[in-house]
Tab-separated table of C-alpha atoms in Angstrom:
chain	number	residue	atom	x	y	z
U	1	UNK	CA	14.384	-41.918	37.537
U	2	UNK	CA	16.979	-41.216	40.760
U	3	UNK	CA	19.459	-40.065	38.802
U	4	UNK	CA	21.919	-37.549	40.169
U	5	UNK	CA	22.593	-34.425	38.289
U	6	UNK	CA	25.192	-32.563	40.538
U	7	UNK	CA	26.685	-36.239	41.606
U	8	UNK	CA	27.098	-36.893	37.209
U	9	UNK	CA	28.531	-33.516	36.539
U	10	UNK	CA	30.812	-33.445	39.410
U	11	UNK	CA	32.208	-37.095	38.681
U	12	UNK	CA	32.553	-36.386	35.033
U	13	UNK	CA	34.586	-33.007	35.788
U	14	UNK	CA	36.330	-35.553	37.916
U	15	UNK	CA	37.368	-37.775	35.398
U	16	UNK	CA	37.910	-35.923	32.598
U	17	UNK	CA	40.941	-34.010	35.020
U	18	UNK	CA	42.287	-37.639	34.515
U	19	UNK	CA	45.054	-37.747	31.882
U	20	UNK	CA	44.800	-40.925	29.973
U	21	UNK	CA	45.958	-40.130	26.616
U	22	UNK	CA	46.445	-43.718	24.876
U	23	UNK	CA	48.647	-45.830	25.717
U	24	UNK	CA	48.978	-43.932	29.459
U	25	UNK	CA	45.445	-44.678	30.751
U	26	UNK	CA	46.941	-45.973	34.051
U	27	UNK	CA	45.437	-43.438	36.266
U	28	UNK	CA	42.364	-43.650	34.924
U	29	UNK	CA	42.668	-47.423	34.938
U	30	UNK	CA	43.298	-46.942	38.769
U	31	UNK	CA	40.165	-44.370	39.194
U	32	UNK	CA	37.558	-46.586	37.852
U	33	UNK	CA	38.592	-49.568	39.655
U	34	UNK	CA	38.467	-47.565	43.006
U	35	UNK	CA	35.233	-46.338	41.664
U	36	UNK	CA	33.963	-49.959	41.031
U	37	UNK	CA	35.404	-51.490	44.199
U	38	UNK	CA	33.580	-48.800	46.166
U	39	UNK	CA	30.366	-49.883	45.010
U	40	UNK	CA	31.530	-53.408	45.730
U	41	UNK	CA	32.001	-54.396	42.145
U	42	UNK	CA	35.300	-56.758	41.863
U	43	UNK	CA	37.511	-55.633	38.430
U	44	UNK	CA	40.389	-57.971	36.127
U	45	UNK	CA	42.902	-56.099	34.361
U	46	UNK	CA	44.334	-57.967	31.391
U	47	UNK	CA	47.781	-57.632	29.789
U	48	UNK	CA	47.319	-55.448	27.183
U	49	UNK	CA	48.891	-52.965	28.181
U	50	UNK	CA	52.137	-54.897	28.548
U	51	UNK	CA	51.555	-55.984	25.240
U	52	UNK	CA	51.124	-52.612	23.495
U	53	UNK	CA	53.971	-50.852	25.494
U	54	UNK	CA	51.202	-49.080	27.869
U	55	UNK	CA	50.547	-48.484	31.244
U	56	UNK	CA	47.490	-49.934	31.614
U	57	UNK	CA	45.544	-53.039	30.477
U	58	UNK	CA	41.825	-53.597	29.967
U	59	UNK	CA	39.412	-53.444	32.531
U	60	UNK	CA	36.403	-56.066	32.742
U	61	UNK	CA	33.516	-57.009	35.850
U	62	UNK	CA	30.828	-58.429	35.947
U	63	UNK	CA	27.783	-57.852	38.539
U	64	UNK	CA	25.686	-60.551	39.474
U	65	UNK	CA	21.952	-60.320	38.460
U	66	UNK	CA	19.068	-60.178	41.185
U	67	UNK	CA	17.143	-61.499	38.776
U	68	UNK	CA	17.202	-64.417	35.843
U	69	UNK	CA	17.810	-62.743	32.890
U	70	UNK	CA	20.452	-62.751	30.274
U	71	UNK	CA	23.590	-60.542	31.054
U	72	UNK	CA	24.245	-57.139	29.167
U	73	UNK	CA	28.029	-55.832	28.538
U	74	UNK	CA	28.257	-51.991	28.591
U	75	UNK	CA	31.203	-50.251	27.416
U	76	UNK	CA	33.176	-46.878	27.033
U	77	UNK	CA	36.829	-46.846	26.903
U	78	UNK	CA	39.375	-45.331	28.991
U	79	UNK	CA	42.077	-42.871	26.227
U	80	UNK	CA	41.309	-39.721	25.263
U	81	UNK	CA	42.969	-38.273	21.306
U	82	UNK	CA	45.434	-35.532	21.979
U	83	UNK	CA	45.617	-32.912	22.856
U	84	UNK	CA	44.724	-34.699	26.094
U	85	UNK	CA	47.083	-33.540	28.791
U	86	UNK	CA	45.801	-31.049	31.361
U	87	UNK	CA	42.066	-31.082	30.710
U	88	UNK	CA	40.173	-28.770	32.825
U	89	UNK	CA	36.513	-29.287	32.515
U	90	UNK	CA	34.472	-25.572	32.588
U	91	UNK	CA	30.683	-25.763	33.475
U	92	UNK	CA	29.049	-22.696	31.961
U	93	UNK	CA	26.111	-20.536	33.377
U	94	UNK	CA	23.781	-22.355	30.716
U	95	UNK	CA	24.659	-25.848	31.591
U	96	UNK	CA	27.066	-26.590	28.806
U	97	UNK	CA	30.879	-28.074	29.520
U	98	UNK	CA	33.886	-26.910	27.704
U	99	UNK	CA	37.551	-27.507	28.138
U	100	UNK	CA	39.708	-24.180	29.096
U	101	UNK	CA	40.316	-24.324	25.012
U	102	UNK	CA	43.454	-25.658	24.899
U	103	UNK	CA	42.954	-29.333	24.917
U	104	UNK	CA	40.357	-31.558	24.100
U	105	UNK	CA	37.347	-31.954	26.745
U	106	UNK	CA	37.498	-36.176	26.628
U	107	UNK	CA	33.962	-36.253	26.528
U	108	UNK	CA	35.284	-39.051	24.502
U	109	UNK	CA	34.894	-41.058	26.151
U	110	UNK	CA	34.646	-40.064	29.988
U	111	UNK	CA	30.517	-38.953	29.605
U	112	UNK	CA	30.179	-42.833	28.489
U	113	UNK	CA	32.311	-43.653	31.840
U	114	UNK	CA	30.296	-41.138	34.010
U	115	UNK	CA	26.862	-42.287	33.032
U	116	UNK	CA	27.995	-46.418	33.499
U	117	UNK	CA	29.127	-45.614	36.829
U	118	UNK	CA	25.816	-43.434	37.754
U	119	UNK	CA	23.475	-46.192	36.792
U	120	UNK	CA	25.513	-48.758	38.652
U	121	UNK	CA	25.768	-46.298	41.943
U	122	UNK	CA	21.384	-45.916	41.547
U	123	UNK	CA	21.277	-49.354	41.097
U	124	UNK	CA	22.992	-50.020	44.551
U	125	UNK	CA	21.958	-47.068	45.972
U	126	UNK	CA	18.347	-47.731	45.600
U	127	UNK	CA	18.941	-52.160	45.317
U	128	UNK	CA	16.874	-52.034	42.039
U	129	UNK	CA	16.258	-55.263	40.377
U	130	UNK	CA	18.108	-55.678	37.293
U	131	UNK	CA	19.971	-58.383	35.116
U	132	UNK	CA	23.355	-59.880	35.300
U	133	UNK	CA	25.503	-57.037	33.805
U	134	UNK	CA	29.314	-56.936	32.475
U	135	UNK	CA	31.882	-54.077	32.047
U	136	UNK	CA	34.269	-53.717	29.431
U	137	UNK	CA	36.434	-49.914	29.915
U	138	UNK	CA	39.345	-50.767	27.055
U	139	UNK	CA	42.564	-48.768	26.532
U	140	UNK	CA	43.824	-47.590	23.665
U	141	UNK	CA	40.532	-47.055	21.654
U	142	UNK	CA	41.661	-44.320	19.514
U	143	UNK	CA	44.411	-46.113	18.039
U	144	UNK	CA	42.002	-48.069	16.076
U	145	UNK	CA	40.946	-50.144	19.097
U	146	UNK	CA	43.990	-51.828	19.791
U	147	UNK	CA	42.949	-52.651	23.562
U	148	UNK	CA	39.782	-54.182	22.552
U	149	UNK	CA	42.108	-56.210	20.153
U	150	UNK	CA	43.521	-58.007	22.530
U	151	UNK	CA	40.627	-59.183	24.805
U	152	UNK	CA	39.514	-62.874	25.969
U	153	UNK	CA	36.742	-62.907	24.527
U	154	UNK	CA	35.882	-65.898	26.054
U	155	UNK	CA	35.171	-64.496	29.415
U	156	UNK	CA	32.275	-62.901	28.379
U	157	UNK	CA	29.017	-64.516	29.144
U	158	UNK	CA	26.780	-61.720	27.266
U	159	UNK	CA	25.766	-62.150	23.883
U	160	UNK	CA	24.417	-58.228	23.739
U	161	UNK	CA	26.190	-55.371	24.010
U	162	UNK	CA	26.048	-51.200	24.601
U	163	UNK	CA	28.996	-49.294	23.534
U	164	UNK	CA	28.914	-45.530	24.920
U	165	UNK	CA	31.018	-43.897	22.525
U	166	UNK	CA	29.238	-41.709	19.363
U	167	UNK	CA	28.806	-37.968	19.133
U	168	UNK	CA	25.137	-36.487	18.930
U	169	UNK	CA	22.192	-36.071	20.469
U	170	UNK	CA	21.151	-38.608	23.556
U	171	UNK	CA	18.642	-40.669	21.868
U	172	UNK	CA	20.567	-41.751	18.846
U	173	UNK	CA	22.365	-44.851	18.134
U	174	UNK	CA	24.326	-46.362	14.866
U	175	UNK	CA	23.830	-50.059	13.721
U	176	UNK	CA	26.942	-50.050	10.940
U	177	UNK	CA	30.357	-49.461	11.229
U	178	UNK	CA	32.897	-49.888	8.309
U	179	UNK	CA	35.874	-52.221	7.676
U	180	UNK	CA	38.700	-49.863	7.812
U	181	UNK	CA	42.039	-51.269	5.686
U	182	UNK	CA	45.599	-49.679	5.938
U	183	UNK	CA	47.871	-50.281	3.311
U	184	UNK	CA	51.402	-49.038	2.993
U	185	UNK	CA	53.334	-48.984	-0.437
U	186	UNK	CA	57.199	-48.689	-0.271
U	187	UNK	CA	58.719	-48.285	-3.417
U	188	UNK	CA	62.134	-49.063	-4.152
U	189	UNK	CA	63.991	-47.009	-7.222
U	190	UNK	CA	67.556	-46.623	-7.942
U	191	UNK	CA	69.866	-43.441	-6.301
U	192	UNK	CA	71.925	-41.170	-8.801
U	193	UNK	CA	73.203	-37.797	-8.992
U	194	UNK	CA	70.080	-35.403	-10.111
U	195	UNK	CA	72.845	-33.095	-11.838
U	196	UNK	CA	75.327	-35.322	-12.975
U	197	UNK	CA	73.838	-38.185	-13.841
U	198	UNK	CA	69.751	-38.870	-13.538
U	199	UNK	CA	69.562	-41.314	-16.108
U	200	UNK	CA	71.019	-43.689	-14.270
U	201	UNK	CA	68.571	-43.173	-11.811
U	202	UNK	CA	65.098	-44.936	-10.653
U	203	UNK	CA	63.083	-42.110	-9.219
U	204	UNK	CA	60.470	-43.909	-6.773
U	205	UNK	CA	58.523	-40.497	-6.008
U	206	UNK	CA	57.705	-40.662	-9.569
U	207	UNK	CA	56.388	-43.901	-9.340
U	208	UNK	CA	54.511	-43.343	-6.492
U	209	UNK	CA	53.100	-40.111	-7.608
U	210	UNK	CA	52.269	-41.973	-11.012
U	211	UNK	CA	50.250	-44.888	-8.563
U	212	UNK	CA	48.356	-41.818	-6.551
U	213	UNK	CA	47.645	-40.375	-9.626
U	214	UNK	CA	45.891	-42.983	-11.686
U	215	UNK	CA	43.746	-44.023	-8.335
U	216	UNK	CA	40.511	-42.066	-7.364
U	217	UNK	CA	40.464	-40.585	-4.232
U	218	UNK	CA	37.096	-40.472	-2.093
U	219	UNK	CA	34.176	-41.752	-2.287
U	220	UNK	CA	34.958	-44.506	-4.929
U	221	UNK	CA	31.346	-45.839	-4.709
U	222	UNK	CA	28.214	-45.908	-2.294
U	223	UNK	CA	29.727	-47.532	0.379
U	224	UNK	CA	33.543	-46.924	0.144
U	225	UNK	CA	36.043	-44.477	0.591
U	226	UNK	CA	39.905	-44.623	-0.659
U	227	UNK	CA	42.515	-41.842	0.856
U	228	UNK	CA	46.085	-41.559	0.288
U	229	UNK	CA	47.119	-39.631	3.344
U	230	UNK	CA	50.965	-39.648	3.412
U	231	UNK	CA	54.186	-39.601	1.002
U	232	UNK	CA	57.691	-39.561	2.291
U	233	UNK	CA	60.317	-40.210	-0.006
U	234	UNK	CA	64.160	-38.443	-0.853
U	235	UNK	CA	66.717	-37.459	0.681
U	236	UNK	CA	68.289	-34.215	-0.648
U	237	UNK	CA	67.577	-32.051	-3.835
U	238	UNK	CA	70.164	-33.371	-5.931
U	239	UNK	CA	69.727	-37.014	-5.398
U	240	UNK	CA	67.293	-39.554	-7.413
U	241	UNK	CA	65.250	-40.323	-4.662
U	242	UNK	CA	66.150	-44.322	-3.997
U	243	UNK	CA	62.538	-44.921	-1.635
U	244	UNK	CA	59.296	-43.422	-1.676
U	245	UNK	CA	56.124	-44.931	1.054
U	246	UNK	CA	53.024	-44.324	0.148
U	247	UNK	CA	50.012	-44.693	3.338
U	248	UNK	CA	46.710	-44.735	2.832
U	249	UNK	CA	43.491	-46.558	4.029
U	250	UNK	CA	40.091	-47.867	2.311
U	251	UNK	CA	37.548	-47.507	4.178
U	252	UNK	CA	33.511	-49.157	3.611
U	253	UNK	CA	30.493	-50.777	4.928
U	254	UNK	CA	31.120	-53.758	2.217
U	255	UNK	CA	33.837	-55.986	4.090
U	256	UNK	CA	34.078	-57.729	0.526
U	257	UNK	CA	33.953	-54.477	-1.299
U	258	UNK	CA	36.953	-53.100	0.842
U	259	UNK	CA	39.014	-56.419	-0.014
U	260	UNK	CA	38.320	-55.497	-4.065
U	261	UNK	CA	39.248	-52.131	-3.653
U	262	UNK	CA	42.333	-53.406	-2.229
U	263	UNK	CA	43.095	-55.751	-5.034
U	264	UNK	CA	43.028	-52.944	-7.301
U	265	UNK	CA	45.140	-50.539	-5.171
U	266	UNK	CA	47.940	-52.988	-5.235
U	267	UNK	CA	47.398	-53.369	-8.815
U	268	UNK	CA	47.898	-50.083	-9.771
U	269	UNK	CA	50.632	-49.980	-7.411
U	270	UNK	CA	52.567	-52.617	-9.058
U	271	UNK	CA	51.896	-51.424	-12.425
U	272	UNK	CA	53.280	-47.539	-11.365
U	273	UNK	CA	56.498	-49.654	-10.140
U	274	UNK	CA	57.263	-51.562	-13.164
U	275	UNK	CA	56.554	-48.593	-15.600
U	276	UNK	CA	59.501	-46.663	-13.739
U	277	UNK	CA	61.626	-49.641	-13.409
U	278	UNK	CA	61.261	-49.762	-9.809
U	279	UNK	CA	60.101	-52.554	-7.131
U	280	UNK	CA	57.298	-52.693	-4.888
U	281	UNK	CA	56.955	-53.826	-1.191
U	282	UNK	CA	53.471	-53.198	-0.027
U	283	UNK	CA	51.759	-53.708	3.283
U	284	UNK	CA	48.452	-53.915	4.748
U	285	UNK	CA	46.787	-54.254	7.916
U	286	UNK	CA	42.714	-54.780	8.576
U	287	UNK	CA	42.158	-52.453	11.552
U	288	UNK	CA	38.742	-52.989	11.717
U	289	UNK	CA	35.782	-55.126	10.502
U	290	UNK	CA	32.480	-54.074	9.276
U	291	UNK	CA	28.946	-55.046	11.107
U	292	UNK	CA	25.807	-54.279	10.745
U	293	UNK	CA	22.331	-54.540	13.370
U	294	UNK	CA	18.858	-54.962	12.202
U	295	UNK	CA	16.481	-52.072	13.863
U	296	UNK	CA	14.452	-55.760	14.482
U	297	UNK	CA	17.107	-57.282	16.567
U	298	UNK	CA	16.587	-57.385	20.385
U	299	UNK	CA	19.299	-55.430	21.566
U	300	UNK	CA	17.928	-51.931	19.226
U	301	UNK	CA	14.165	-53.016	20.826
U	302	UNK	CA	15.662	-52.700	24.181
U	303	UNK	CA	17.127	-49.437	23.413
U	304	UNK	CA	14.323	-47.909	21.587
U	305	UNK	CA	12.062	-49.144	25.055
U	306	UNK	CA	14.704	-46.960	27.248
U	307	UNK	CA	14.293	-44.169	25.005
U	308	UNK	CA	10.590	-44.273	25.571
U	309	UNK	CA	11.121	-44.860	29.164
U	310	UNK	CA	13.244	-42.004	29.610
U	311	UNK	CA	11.522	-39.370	27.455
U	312	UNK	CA	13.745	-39.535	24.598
U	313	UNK	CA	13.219	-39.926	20.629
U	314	UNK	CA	15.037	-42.809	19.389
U	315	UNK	CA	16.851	-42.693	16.109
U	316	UNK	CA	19.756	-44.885	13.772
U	317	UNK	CA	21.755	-44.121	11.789
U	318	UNK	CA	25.493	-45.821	10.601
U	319	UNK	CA	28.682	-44.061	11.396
U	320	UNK	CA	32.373	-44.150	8.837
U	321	UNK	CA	34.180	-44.407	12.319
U	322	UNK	CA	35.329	-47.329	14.159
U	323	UNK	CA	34.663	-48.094	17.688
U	324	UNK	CA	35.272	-51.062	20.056
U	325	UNK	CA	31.802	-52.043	18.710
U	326	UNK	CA	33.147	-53.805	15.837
U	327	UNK	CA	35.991	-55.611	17.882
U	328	UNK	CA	32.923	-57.143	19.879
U	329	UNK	CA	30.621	-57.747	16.915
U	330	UNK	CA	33.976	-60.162	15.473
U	331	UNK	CA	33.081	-62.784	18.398
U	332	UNK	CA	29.670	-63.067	18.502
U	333	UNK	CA	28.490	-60.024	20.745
U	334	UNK	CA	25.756	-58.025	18.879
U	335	UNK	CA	26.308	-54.050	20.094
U	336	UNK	CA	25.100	-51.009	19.454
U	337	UNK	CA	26.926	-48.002	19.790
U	338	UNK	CA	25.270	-44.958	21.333
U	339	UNK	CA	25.852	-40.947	20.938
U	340	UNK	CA	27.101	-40.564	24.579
U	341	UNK	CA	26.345	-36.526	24.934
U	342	UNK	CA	29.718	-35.714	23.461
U	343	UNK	CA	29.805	-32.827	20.496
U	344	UNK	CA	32.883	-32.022	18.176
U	345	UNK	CA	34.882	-34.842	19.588
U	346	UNK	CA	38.524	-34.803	18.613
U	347	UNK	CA	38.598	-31.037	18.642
U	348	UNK	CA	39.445	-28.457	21.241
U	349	UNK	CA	35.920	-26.904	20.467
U	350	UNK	CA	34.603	-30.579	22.070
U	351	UNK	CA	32.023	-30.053	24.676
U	352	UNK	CA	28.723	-32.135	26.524
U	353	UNK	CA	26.310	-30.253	28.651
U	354	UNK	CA	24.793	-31.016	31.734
U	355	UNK	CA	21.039	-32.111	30.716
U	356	UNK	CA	22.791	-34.461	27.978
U	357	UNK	CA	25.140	-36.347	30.595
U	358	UNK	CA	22.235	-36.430	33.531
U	359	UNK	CA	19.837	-37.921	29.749
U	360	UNK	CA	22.511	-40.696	29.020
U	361	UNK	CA	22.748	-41.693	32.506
U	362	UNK	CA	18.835	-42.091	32.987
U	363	UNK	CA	19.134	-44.229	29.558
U	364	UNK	CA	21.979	-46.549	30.720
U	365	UNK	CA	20.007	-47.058	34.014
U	366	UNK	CA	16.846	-47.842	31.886
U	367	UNK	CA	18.804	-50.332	29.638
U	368	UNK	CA	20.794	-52.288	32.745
U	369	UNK	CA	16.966	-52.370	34.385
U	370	UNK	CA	15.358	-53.606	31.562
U	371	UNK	CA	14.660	-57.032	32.180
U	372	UNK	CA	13.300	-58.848	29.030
């Protein structure tokens, strides 16, 4: 395929120079739109990021088909996970790109970006027929996809979606995401004097610690994991600690199952705060929602044909992160999310190479051509 190589590596080192940790995505925001308009491709920008104190909102287009075919959304989003600011992409003798070290590389998610914005420069480049297509480039991914919360959903005309945005090799994609639940547990005791007077006292650390302590942490079944992450709670050493929070999330493939684990979290939770004589305020928040694609379904037959096309051995596998993926899959658009050449994400060791990124770009070309 007409794919670039030196073009892909030199926009990617491009890009990922970008700051755009999330929440401040604006100059990347203002990058890809240039991008897009210079290949004549017309972009919205929605409010989100007005809405979640940001600089930047989401950006959507859509590109008209030059044939009659159903349209395809293809995604990667614009943040990058600290530390983000003053990335400096390093291309090694051997082909492989690192960051200087001291930051992340934002492989995550800038070799999704790169390789959209190839395929749609060969496309026009060399007028190849292909389907209607729409792009979706979200802020504020990280933060449990807060951009993609906040979509109109009803501007979308596809019903099948790509998502560029999973570490491994090229080749790979994951049909199940989890339901991830946050719950936070304030409990309220009584202050006292720890020297003076401590029976007068309602010590909510103890109740707390009682909750954490009668709970199972982990892997809690097949599908399901339960972590208390955080505790905050007192104010000096010789005070009866008046408030203690307790943070945590449940995490599972079993939307259901994550709602019973729940249940029993605020159970035990309750019980801990009456044994001490203490009262409860609890909170929770459903981040994200589980899905799940058949290997049978249309949009993983497309896939596994650009695979073929494009030299590549197709695999599937689920993932225990979220993505925008499952934001999409809550109104009616059936995605896939694919391992986008990025390795180690969220570390400074994070790092792509240059046969992966030029391999994902020949793959998103093969998809957006793909005309059944």
């Amino acid at each position: 395929m007409p794919i670039n190589t030196e073009r892909i590596i030199r926009r990617f080192m491009q890009l990922v120079a970008i700051d755009a940790p999330s929440y401040n995505e604006r100059a990347m925001a203002d990058e890809l739109t240039q991008q897009l308009l210079m290949l004549g491709v017309s972009v919205q920008e929605d409010d989100a990021g007005t809405v979640l104190g940001g600089s930047a909102g989401n950006l959507t287009a859509r590109i008209p088909g030059s044939v009659d075919a159903r349209p395809l959304l293809f995604s990667s989003h614009m943040d990058t996970v600290a530390p983000a600011l003053g990335k400096q992409a390093i291309l090694h003798e051997d082909g492989r790109i690192t960051s200087a070290g001291n930051t992340v590389l934002g492989a995550d998610d800038a070799a999704g970006l790169t390789a959209i914005l190839e395929a749609l420069t060969v496309l026009q480049e060399d007028k190849i027929p292909h389907r209607p297509l729409e792009l979706l480039f979200p802020v504020a991914e990280e933060p449990y996809c807060q951009g993609s919360r906040l979509l109109d959903y009803a501007q979308f005309q596809s019903k099948e979606a790509y998502v560029l945005d999973l570490d491994g090799p090229v080749g790979h994609a994951a049909l199940q995401a989890p339901t991830i639940l946050y719950f936070r547990a304030t409990f309220h005791g009584r202050a006292a004097h720890a020297g003076m007077a401590p029976e007068a006292g309602i010590h909510a650390i103890c109740a707390a610690a009682d909750a954490v302590e009668k709970l199972p942490m982990g892997a809690v079944d097949d599908d399901t994991t339960l972590n208390v992450g955080r505790i905050q709670g007192g104010l000096a050493t010789n005070i009866v600690p008046d408030t203690c929070t307790a943070e945590g999330e449940i995490r599972g493939f079993r939307h259901t199952l994550v709602l019973h684990w729940m249940e029993l979290v605020q159970r035990q939770f309750s019980q801990s705060s009456q044994r001490y004589g203490a009262t409860l305020e609890m909170q929770t928040e459903n981040r994200i929602t589980a899905y799940e694609v058949v290997e049978t379904s249309p949009v993983v037959e497309r896939f596994q044909r650009a695979c073929r096309i494009t030299g590549l051995s197709s695999s599937f596998g689920k993932t225990f992160g979220g993505s925008d993926n499952n934001n999409l899959a809550q109104y009616g658009i059936q995605g896939i999310v694919l391992s986008s050449a990025m390795h180690n994400p969220h570390t400074t060791e994070e790092y792509t190479t240059a046969a992966e990124l030029t391999a994902l770009s020949q793959m998103t070309l093969a998809l957006m051509m793909d005309l059944n």
